[in-house]
Tab-separated table of C-alpha atoms in Angstrom:
chain	number	residue	atom	x	y	z
A	812	ALA	CA	-37.921	34.549	-14.558
A	813	PHE	CA	-41.623	33.612	-14.684
A	814	ALA	CA	-40.043	30.041	-12.999
A	815	ALA	CA	-39.081	32.159	-9.893
A	816	SER	CA	-41.089	33.881	-9.574
A	817	VAL	CA	-44.044	30.816	-9.099
A	818	TRP	CA	-41.644	28.980	-7.410
A	819	LEU	CA	-41.515	31.654	-4.812
A	820	GLN	CA	-45.328	32.455	-5.089
A	821	SER	CA	-45.519	28.082	-4.404
A	822	VAL	CA	-43.357	28.937	-1.356
A	823	LYS	CA	-45.563	32.268	-0.046
A	824	TYR	CA	-48.341	29.546	-0.118
A	825	LEU	CA	-46.371	27.201	1.907
A	826	ALA	CA	-45.059	29.148	4.484
A	827	ALA	CA	-48.410	30.646	5.011
A	828	ALA	CA	-50.118	27.052	5.515
A	829	ILE	CA	-47.024	25.561	7.671
A	830	THR	CA	-47.850	29.439	10.194
A	831	SER	CA	-50.916	28.716	10.115
A	832	LEU	CA	-50.693	24.688	11.628
A	833	ILE	CA	-48.019	26.766	14.237
A	834	ASN	CA	-50.398	28.220	15.337
A	835	ILE	CA	-53.221	25.576	15.979
A	836	VAL	CA	-50.929	22.503	17.239
A	837	ASP	CA	-47.954	24.838	18.402
A	838	PRO	CA	-45.449	22.460	17.704
A	839	GLN	CA	-41.972	22.357	18.617
A	840	VAL	CA	-40.791	21.548	15.135
A	841	VAL	CA	-41.941	21.413	11.497
A	842	VAL	CA	-40.643	18.500	9.098
A	843	ILE	CA	-40.581	18.737	5.726
A	844	GLY	CA	-40.504	15.675	3.616
A	845	GLY	CA	-40.591	14.231	0.002
A	846	GLY	CA	-39.426	15.670	-2.980
A	847	ILE	CA	-39.646	19.236	-1.975
A	848	ALA	CA	-37.204	18.919	1.037
A	849	LYS	CA	-34.730	17.983	-1.971
A	850	ALA	CA	-34.924	21.730	-3.014
A	851	ASP	CA	-32.782	22.403	-0.283
A	852	ASP	CA	-31.320	26.381	0.086
A	853	ALA	CA	-34.086	26.864	-2.669
A	854	LEU	CA	-37.241	26.201	-0.177
A	855	PHE	CA	-35.709	26.577	3.583
A	856	GLY	CA	-34.319	29.987	2.574
A	857	PRO	CA	-36.823	31.631	1.282
A	858	LEU	CA	-39.142	29.608	3.282
A	859	ALA	CA	-37.727	31.494	6.239
A	860	SER	CA	-37.386	34.342	5.217
A	861	MET	CA	-41.732	34.201	4.244
A	862	MET	CA	-41.828	32.691	8.020
A	863	ASP	CA	-40.144	35.627	9.816
A	864	VAL	CA	-42.897	37.625	8.276
A	865	MET	CA	-45.622	35.918	8.809
A	866	GLU	CA	-45.460	33.367	12.046
A	867	TRP	CA	-46.098	34.784	15.045
A	868	ARG	CA	-44.128	34.667	18.201
A	869	PRO	CA	-45.098	36.263	21.548
A	870	GLY	CA	-41.525	36.842	23.106
A	871	THR	CA	-40.542	33.607	21.760
A	872	ALA	CA	-38.434	31.588	19.170
A	873	PRO	CA	-39.176	30.334	15.842
A	874	VAL	CA	-39.944	27.286	15.494
A	875	PRO	CA	-37.436	25.527	13.750
A	876	ILE	CA	-38.752	23.652	9.846
A	877	VAL	CA	-36.338	20.845	8.666
A	878	ALA	CA	-36.019	18.288	6.035
A	879	ALA	CA	-36.899	15.197	6.879
A	880	GLN	CA	-34.141	12.167	7.966
A	881	LEU	CA	-35.082	10.025	6.351
A	882	GLY	CA	-35.421	11.834	2.564
A	883	GLU	CA	-38.280	11.352	-0.001
A	884	TYR	CA	-38.674	7.558	1.464
A	885	GLY	CA	-39.975	8.734	4.734
A	886	GLY	CA	-43.880	8.173	3.550
A	887	ALA	CA	-42.952	4.844	2.677
A	888	TYR	CA	-41.158	3.758	5.032
A	889	GLY	CA	-43.853	4.598	7.799
A	890	ALA	CA	-46.704	3.030	5.686
A	891	ALA	CA	-44.366	0.059	5.595
A	892	ARG	CA	-43.824	0.009	9.429
A	893	PHE	CA	-47.543	0.523	10.197
A	894	GLY	CA	-48.577	-2.139	8.099
A	895	ALA	CA	-46.447	-4.672	9.029
A	896	SER	CA	-47.359	-3.765	13.080
A	897	PRO	CA	-50.259	-5.972	14.983
A	898	LYS	CA	-52.849	-4.393	14.312
A	899	LEU	CA	-54.994	-3.100	17.671
A	900	ALA	CA	-58.678	-5.236	17.486
């Protein structure tokens, strides 16, 4: 029970951070990657519920929040691609 309450509190903080990001940047989609995306329904279910309460949606649909297609290695793939690309000088 304690671990579940800590998890849900963490998801609530994540929802608050994503809400702030959405209000500032107005993205078309929010992509969550890394190991946390492996939590799947344990993350995305409560996150969606909390976003329903927190996200400001004046006449629009909610911003989709999805798991990264490259999974937990997406950041590593991006860093490798950036490192292999010619530098702009």
